[in-house]
CSV table of C-alpha atoms and ligand atoms in Angstrom, one decimal:
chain,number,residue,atom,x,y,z
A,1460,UNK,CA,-78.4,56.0,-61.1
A,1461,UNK,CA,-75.0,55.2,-59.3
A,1462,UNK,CA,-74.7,52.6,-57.0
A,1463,UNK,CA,-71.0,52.0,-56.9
A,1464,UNK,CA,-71.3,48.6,-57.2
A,1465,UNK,CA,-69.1,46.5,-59.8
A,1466,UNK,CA,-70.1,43.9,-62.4
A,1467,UNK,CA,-67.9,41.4,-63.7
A,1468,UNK,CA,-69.7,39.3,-66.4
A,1469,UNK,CA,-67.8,35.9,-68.1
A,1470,UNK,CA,-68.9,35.1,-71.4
A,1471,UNK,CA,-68.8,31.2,-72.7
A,1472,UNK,CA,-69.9,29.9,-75.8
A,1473,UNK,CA,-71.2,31.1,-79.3
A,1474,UNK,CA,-71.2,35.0,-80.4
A,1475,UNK,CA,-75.0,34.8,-79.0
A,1476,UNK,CA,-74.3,34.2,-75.7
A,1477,UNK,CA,-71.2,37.3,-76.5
A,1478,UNK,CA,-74.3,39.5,-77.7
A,1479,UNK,CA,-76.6,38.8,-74.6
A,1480,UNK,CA,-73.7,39.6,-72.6
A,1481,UNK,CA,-73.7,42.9,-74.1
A,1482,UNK,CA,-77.1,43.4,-73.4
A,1483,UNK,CA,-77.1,42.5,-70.0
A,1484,UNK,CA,-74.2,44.6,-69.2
A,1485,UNK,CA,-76.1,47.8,-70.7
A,1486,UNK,CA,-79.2,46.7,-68.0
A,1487,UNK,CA,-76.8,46.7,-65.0
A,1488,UNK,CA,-75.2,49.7,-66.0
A,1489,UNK,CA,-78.5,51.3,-66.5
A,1490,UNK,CA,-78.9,50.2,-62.8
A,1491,UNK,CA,-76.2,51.8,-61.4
A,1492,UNK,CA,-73.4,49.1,-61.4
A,1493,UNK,CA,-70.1,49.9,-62.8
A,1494,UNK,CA,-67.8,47.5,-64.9
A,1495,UNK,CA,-64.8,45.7,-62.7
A,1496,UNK,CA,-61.7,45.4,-64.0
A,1497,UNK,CA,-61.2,41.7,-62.8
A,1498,UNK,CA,-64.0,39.6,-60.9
A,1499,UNK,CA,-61.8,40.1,-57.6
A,1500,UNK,CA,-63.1,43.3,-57.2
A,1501,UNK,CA,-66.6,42.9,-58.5
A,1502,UNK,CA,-70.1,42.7,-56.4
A,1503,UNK,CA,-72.3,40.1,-58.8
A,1504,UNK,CA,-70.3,38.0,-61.3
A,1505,UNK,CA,-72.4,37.2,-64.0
A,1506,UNK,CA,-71.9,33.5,-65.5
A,1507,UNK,CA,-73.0,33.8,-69.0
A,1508,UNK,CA,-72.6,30.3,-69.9
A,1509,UNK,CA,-73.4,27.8,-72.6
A,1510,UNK,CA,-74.4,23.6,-72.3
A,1511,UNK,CA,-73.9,23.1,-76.2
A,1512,UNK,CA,-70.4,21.5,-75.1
A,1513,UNK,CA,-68.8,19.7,-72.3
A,1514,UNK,CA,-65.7,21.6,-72.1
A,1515,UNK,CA,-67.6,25.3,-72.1
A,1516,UNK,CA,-69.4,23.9,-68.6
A,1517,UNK,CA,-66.4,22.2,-67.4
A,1518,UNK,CA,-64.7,25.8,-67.7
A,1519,UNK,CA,-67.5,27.6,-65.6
A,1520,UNK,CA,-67.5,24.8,-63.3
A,1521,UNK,CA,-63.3,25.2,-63.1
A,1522,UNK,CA,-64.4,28.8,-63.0
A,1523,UNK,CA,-66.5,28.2,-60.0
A,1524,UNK,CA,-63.8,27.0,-58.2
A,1525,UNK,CA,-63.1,30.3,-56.9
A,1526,UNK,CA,-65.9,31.8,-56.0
A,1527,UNK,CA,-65.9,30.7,-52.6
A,1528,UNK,CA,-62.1,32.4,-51.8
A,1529,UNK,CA,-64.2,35.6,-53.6
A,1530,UNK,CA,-67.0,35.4,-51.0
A,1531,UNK,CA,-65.0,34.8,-48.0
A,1532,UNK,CA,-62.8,38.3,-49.6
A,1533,UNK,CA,-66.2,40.0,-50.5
A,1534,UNK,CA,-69.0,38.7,-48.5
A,1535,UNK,CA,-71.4,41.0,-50.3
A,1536,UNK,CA,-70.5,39.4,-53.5
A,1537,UNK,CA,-73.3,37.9,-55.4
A,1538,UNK,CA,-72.9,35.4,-58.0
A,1539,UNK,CA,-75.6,34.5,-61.3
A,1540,UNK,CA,-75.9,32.0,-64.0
A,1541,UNK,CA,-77.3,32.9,-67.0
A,1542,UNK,CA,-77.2,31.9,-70.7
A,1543,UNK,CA,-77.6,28.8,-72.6
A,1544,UNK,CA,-78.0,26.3,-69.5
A,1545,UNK,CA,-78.8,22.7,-68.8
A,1546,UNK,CA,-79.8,22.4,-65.4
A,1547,UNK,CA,-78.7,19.1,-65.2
A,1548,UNK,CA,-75.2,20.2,-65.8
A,1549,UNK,CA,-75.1,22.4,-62.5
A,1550,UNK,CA,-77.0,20.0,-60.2
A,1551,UNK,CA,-74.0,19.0,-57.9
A,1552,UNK,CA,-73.0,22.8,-57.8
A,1553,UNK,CA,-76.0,24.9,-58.1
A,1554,UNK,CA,-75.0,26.5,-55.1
A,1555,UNK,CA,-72.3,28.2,-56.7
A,1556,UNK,CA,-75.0,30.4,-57.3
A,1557,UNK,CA,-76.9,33.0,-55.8
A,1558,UNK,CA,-79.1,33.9,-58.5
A,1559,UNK,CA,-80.4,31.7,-62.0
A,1560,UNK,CA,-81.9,34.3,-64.3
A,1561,UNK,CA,-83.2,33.1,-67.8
A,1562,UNK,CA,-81.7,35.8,-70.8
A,1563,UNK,CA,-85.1,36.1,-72.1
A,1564,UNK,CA,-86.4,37.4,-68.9
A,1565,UNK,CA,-83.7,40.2,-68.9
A,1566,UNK,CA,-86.1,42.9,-68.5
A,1567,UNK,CA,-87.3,41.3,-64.7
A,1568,UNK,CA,-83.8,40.7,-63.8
A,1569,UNK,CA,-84.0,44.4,-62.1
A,1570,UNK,CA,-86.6,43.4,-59.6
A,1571,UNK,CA,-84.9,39.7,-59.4
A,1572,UNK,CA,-81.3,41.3,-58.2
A,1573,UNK,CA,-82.8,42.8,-55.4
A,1574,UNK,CA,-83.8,39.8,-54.0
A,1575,UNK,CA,-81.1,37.8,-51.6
A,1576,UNK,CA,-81.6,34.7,-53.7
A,1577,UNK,CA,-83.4,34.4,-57.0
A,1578,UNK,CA,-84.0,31.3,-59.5
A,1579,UNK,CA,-86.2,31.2,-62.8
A,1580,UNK,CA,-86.4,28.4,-64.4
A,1581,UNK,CA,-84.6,28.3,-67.7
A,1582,UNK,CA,-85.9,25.8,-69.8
A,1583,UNK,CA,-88.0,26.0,-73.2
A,1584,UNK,CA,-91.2,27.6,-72.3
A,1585,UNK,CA,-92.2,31.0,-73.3
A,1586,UNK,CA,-89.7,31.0,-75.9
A,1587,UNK,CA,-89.2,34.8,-76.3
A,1588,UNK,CA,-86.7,37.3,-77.9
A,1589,UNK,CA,-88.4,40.6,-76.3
A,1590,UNK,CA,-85.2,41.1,-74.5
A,1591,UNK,CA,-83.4,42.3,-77.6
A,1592,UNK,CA,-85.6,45.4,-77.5
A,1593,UNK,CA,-83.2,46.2,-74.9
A,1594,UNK,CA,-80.2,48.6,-75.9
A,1595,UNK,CA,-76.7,46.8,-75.8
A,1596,UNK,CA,-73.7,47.8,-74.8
A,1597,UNK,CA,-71.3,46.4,-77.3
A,1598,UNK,CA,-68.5,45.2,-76.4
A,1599,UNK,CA,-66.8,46.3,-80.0
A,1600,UNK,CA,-68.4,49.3,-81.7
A,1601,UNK,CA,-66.6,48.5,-85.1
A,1602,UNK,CA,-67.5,44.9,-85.2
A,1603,UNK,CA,-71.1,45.0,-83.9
A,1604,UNK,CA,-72.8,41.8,-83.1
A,1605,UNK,CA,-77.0,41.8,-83.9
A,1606,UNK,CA,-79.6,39.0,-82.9
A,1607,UNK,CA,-82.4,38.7,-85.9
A,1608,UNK,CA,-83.8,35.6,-84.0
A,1609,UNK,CA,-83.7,32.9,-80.5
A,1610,UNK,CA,-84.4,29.8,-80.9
A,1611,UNK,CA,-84.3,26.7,-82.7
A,1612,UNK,CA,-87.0,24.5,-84.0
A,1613,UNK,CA,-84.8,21.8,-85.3
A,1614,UNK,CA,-83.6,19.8,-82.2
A,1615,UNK,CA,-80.5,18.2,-84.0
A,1616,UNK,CA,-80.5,14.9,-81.8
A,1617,UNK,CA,-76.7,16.1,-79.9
A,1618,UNK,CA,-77.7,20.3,-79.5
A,1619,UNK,CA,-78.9,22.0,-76.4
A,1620,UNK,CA,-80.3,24.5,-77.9
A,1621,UNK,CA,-83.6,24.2,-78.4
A,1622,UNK,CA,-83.6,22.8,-74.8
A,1623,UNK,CA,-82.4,25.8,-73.7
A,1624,UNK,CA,-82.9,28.7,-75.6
A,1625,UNK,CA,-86.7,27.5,-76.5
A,1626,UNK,CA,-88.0,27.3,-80.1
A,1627,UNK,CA,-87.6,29.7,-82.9
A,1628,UNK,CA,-88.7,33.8,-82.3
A,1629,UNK,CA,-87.3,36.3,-84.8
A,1630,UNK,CA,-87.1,39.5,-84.0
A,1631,UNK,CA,-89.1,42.2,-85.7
A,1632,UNK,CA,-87.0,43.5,-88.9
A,1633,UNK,CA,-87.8,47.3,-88.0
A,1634,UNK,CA,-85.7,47.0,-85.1
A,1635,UNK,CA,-83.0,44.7,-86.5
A,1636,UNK,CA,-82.9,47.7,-89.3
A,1637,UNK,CA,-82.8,50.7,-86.8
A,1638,UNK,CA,-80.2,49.1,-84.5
A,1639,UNK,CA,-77.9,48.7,-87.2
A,1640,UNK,CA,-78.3,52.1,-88.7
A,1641,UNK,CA,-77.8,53.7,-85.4
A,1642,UNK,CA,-74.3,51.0,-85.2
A,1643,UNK,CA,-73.4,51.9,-88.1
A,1644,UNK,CA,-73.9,56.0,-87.6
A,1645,UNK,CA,-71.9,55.4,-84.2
A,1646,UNK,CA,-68.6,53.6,-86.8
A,1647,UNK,CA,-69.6,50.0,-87.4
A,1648,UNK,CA,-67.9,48.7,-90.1
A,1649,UNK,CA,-68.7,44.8,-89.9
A,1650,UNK,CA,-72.0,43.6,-88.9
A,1651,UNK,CA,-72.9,40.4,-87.9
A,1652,UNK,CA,-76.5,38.9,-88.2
A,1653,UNK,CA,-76.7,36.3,-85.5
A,1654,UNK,CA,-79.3,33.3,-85.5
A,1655,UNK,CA,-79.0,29.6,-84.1
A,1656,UNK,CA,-80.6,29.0,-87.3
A,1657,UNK,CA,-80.8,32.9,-89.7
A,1658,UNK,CA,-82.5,31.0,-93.0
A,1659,UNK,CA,-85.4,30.4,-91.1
A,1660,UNK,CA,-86.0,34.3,-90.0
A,1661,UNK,CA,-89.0,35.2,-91.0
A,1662,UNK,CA,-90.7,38.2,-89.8
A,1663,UNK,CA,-94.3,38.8,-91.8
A,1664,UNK,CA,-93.2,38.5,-95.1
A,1665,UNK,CA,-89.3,39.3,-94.7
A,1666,UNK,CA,-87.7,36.1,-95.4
A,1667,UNK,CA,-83.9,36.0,-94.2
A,1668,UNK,CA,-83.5,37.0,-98.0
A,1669,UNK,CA,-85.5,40.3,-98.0
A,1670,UNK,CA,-83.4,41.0,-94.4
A,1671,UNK,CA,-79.9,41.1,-96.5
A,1672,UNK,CA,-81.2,43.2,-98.8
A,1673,UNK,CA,-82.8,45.7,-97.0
A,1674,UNK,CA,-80.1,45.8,-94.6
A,1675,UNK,CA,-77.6,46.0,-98.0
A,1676,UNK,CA,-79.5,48.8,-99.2
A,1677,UNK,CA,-78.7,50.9,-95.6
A,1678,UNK,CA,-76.6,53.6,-96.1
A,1679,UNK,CA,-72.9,53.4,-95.3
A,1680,UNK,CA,-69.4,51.4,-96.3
A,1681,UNK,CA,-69.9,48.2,-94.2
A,1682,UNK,CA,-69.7,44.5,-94.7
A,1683,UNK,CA,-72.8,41.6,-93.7
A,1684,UNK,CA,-71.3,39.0,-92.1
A,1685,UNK,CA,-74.0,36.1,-90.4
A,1686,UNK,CA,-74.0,32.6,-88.5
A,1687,UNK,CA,-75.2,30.0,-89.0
A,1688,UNK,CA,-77.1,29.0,-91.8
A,1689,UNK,CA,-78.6,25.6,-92.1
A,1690,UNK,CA,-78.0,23.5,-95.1
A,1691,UNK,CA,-81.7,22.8,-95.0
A,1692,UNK,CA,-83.5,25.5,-96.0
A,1693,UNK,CA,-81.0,27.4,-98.0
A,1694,UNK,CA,-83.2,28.5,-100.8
A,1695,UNK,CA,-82.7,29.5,-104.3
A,1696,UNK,CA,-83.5,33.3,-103.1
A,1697,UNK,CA,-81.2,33.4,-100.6
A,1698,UNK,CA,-78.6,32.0,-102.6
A,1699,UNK,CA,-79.3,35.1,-105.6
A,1700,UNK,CA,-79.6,37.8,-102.4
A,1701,UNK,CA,-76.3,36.9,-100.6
A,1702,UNK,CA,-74.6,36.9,-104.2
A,1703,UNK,CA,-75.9,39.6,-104.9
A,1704,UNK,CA,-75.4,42.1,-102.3
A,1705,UNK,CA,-71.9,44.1,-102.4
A,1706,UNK,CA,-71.9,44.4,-98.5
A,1707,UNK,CA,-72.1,40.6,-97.7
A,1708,UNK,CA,-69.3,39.2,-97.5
A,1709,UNK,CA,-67.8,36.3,-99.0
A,1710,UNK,CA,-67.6,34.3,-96.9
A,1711,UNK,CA,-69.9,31.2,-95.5
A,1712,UNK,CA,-70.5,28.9,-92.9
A,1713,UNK,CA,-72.2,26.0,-93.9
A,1714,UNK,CA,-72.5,23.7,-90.7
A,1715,UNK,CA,-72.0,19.7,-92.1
A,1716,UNK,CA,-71.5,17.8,-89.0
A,1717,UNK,CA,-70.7,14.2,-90.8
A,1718,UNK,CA,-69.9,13.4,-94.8
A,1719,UNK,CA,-72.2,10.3,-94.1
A,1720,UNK,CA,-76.2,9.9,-94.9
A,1721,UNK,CA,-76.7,7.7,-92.2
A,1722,UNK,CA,-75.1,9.7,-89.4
A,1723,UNK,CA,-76.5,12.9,-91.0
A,1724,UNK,CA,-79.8,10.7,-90.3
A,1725,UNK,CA,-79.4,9.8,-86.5
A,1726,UNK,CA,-78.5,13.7,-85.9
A,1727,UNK,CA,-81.4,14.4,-87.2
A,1728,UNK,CA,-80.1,16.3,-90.0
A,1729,UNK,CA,-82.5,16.6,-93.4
A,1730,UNK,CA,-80.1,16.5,-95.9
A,1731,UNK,CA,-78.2,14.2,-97.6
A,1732,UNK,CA,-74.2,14.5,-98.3
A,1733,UNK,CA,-75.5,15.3,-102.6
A,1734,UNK,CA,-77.6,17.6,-101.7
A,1735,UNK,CA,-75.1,19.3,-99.8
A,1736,UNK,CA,-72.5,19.2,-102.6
A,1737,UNK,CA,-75.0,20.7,-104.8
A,1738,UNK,CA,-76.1,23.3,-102.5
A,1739,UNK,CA,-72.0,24.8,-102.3
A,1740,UNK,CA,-71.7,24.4,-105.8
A,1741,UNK,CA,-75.0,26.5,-106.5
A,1742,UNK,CA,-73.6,29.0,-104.1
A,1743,UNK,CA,-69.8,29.3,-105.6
A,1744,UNK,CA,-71.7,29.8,-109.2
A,1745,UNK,CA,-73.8,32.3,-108.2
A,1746,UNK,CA,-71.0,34.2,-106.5
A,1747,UNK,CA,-69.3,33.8,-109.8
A,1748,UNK,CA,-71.9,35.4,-111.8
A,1749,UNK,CA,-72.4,38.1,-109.7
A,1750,UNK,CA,-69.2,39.3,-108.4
A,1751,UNK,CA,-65.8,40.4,-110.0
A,1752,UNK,CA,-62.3,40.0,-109.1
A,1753,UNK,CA,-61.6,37.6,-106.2
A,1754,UNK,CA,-64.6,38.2,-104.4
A,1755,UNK,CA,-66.0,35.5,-107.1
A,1756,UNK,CA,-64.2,32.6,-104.6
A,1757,UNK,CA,-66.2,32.4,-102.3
A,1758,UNK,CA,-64.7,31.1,-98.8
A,1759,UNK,CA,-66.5,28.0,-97.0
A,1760,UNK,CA,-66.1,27.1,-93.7
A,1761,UNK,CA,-67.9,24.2,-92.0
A,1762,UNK,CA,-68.9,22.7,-88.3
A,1763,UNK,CA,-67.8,18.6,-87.8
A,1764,UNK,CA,-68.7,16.3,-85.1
A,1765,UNK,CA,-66.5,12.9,-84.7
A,1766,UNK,CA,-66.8,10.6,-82.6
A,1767,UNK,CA,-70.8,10.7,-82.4
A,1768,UNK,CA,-72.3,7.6,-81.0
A,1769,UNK,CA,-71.6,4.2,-83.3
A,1770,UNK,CA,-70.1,6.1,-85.7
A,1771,UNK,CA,-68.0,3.6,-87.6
A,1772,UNK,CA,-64.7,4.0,-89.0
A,1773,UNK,CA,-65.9,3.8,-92.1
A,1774,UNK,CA,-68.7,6.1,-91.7
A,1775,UNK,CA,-65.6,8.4,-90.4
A,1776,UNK,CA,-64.2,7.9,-93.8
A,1777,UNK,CA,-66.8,9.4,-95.4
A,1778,UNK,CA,-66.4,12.8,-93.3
A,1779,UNK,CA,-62.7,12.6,-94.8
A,1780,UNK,CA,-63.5,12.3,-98.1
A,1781,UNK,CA,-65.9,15.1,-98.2
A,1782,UNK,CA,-63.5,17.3,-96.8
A,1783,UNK,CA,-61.0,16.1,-99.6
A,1784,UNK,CA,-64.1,17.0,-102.1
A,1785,UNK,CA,-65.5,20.4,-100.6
A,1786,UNK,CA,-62.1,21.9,-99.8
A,1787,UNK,CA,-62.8,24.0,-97.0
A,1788,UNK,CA,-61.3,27.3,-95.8
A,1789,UNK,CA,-61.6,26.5,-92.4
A,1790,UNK,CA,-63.4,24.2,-90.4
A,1791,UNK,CA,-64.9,23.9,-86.7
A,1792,UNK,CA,-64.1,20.3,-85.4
A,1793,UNK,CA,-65.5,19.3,-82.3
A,1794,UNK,CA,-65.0,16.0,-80.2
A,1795,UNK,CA,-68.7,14.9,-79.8
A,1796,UNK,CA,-69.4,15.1,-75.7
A,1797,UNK,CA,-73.4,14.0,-74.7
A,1798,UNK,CA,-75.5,16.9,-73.8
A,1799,UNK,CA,-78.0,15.7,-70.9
A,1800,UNK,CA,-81.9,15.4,-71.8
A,1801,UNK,CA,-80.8,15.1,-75.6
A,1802,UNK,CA,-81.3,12.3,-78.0
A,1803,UNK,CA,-78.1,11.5,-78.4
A,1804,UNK,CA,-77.3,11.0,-74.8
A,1805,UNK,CA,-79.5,8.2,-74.5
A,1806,UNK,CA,-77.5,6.3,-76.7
A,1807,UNK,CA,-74.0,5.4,-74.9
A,1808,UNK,CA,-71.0,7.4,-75.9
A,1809,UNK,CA,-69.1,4.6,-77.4
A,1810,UNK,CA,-66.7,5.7,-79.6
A,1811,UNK,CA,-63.2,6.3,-77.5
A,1812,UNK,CA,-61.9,9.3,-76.6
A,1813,UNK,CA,-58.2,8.2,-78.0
A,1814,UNK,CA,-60.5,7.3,-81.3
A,1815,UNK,CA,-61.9,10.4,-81.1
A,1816,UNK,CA,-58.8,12.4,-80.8
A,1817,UNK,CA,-57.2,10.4,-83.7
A,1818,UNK,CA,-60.4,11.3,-86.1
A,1819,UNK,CA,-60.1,14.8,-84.8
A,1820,UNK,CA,-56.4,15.1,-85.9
A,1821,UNK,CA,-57.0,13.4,-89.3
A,1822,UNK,CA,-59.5,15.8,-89.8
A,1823,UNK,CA,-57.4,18.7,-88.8
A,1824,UNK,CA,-54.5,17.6,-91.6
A,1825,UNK,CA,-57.1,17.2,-94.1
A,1826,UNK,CA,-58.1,21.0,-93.1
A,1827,UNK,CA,-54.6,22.4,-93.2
A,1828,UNK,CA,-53.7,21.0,-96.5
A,1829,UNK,CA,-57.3,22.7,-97.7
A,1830,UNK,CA,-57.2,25.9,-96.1
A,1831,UNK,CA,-53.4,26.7,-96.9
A,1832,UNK,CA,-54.4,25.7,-100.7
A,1833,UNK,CA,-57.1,27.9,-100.3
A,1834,UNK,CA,-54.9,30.9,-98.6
A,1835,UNK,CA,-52.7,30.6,-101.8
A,1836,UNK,CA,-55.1,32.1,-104.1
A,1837,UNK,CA,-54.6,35.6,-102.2
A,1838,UNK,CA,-50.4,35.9,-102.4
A,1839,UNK,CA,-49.5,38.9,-104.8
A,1840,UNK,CA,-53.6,40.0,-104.3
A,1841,UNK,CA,-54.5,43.4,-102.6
A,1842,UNK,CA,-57.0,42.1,-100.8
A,1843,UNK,CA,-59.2,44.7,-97.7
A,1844,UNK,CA,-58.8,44.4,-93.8
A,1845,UNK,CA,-60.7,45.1,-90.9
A,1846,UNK,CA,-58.0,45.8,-88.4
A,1847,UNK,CA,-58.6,44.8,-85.3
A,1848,UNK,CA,-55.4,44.6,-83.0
A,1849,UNK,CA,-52.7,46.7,-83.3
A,1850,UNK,CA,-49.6,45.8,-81.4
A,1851,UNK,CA,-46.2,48.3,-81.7
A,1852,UNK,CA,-45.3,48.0,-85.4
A,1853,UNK,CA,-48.1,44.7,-86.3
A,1854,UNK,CA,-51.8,45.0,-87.3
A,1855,UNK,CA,-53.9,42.4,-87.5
A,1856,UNK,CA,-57.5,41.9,-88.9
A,1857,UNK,CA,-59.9,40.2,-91.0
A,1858,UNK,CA,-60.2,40.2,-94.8
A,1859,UNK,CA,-63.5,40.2,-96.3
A,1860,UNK,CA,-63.2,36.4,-97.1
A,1861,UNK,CA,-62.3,35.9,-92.8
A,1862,UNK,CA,-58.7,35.6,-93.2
A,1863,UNK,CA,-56.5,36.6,-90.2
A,1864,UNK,CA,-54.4,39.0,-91.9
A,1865,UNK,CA,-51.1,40.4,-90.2
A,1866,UNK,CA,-48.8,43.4,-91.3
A,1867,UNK,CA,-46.4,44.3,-90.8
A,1868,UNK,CA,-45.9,48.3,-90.2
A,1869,UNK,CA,-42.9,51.0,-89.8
A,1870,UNK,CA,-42.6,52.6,-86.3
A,1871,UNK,CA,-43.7,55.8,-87.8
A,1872,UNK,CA,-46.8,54.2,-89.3
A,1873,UNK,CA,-47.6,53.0,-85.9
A,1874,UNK,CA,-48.1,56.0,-84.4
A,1875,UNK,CA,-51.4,55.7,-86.2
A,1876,UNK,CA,-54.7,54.2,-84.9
A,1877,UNK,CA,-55.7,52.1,-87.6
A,1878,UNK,CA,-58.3,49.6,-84.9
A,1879,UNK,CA,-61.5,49.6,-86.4
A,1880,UNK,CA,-61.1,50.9,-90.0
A,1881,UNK,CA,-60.4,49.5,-93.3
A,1882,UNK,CA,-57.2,49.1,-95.1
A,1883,UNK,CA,-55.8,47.5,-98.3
A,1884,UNK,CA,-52.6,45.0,-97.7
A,1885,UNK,CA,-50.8,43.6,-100.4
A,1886,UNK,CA,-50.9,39.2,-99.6
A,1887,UNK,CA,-47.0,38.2,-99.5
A,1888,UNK,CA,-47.9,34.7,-97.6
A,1889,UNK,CA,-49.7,32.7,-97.2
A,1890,UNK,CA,-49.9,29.8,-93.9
A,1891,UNK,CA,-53.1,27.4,-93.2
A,1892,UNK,CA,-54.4,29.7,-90.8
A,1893,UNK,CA,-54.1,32.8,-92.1
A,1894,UNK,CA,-52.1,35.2,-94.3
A,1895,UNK,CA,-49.4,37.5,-94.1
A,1896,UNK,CA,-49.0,40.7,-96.3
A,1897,UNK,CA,-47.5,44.9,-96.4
A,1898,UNK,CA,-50.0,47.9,-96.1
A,1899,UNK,CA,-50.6,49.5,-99.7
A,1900,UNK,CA,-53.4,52.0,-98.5
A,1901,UNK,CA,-55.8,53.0,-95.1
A,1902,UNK,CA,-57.7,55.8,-94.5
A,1903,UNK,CA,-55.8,58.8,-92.7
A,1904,UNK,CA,-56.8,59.6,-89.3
B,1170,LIG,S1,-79.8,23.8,-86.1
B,1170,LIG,FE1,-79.3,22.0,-84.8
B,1170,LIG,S2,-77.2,22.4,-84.1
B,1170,LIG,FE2,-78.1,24.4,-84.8
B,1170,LIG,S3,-78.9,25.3,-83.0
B,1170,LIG,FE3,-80.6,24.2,-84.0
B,1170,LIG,S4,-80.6,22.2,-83.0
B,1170,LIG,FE4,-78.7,23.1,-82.5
């Protein structure tokens, strides 16, 4: 079907809302549109957009700011909001918008684009992940990006999730199995299992566990990569199962948001700080057991939240020193902003935003002292890379442990593709936020 009109879609937010962008581009394109190279020449801009932070909705509403000059250029232009959304956030410029079609309801959006105007409501109801039947088209077929679930049942008292995406639906493991056979037929070499919440997938009696080991057990040289687990329910059996499969990673992200019981507490978070320092210390022995060489350290990387409502200095403190204790890699620090119809944002934002700037930046020293100790432990180590970007005589990619690794290359090296496959650099440096290193081996073209 060719209809010769153009699609321009903007992706905000988590690797999720990336993934559903892939799958709504496959439906439009199965319609007939055609990718535009830039949204000046497109016919429906897709807003793919996510509430779980202030500053992703102040960049589609900045974003927005546009779309008028693009309608007066293109009066045929239509314009949709889609992804993780808060209503509330678009009230004063809902009509920015021509359509609001929920992702779930992906498979109706066909019959909604041919109305002048459509709106669905997106809100929790009918909490669905049928739309992930639906083939994508991804936007990077060596990296390859693979919903096991929707949802979250947990409502953390600051997250729009469960607001918006609904509660928990996994997807059936069959399919999660096929599509990443077929990916990984097609040249995927790194596959990420994506889940607002993965250790609660559960599909009949295929616990998140079982998942990584079936999917270890498909044919093929590629790594198991996932986000996010929750500290909560990180069981003894999917501890053994991520140590022991070869193909995952290691590498973990283990979401703290505060190194204090009482504001893990009000977040609504059921664990304490102990429990958590237990948990990673049951995870880097098993990887010790059951790996060899320096895939034994495994590399930890957490989420933070300062600045949450009434958190104390002291309380602050707390988050300092557990980053002192745990030692992470790498570390996801956000600025807490009130999300509307949360629990949180009933309870006044009250710690300053020049407070909260000066937690995040003692938090981000703490981090680059960490993670460049951490990056040490690979200088003089041949360690394997996922290229990704190759630019005249550099390539950079990701090691197994989710270093940013750059080489450096000779000029008659570079006249090979090495995007998307796997080579071997020797480490000769390492910086906090990454690590620098030659080429020792790669697969000929
Ligand atoms: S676990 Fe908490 S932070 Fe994560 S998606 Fe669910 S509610 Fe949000």
């Amino acid at each position: 079907m060719q209809n010769n009109l153009k699609y321009f879609i903007y992706t905000f937010g988590c690797q999720m809302n990336k993934s559903d962008s892939e799958r709504a581009a496959a439906l439009l394109e199965k319609i007939g549109y055609i990718p535009a190279s830039s949204e000046q020449e497109a016919d429906l801009i897709i807003a793919n957009m996510c509430s779980v932070r202030q500053s992703a909705v102040d960049r589609v509403l900045g974003f927005g700011k546009i779309f008028p000059g693009l309608k007066a250029k293109n009066p045929n232009l239509k314009i949709a909001l889609t992804g993780c959304v808060l209503m509330e956030d678009f009230k004063k410029s809902d009509k920015l918008f021509d359509y609001v079609l929920p992702i779930k309801n992906l498979a109706q959006w066909l019959e909604l684009l041919k109305e002048e105007k459509a709106s669905q409501p997106i809100d929790r109801e009918n909490a669905d992940c049928s739309y992930l039947k639906m083939e994508p088209k991804y936007a990077n077929k060596f990296s390859v990006l693979i919903p096991i679930s929707n949802g979250c049942n947990n409502f953390c008292t600051y997250c729009a999730v469960p607001y918006t995406r609904g509660g928990l639906v996994c997807r059936d493991c069959k399919d999660i199995l096929e599509e990443i056979e077929k990916a990984v037929k097609n040249g995927a070499k790194e596959i990420w299992l994506l889940g607002q919440n993965v250790n609660d997938y559960n599909c009949g009696r295929v616990s998140f566990a079982k998942l990584l080991e079936m999917i270890n057990d498909l044919p093929g040289n590629f790594w198991i990569r996932f986000t996010s687990p929750h500290p909560k329910n990180f069981s003894d059996e999917m501890i053994a199962a991520i140590a022991r499969c070869q193909k995952v990673t290691p590498y973990l992200s283990l979401p703290i948001q505060s190194g204090d019981n009482e504001m893990l507490k009000r977040m609504n978070r059921p664990y304490t700080v102990d429990g958590y320092k237990t948990l990673v210390q049951k995870i880097k022995k098993a990887f010790y057991s059951q790996r060899q060489g320096l895939e034994r350290e495994v590399a930890l990387t957490t989420d933070i939240i300062v600045g949450y409502p009434k958190e104390t200095k002291n309380q602050f403190e707390e988050t300092a020193k557990l980053m002192d204790n745990v030692k992470y890699d790498m570390a996801y620090i956000a600025q807490y902003s009130p999300r509307p119809g949360t629990v949180s944002a009933r309870t006044p934002d009250n710690v300053s935003k020049v407070e909260k700037e000066q937690r995040w930046q003692h938090l981000t020293e703490i981090l680059k002292r960490t993670a460049l100790a951490k990056n040490k432990i690979f200088v003089d180590q041949v360690v394997e890379v996922l290229i990704d970007e190759q630019r005249e005589t550099l390539i950079l990619g990701k090691s197994r442990h989710f270093k940013t690794v750059k080489i450096k290359i000779s000029k008659e090296t570079a006249e090979k593709n090495f995007v998307g496959k796997f080579i071997k650099a020797k480490i000769t440096k390492a910086l906090p936020w990454g690590l620098e290193g030659t080429l020792v081996e790669y697969e000929d073209n």
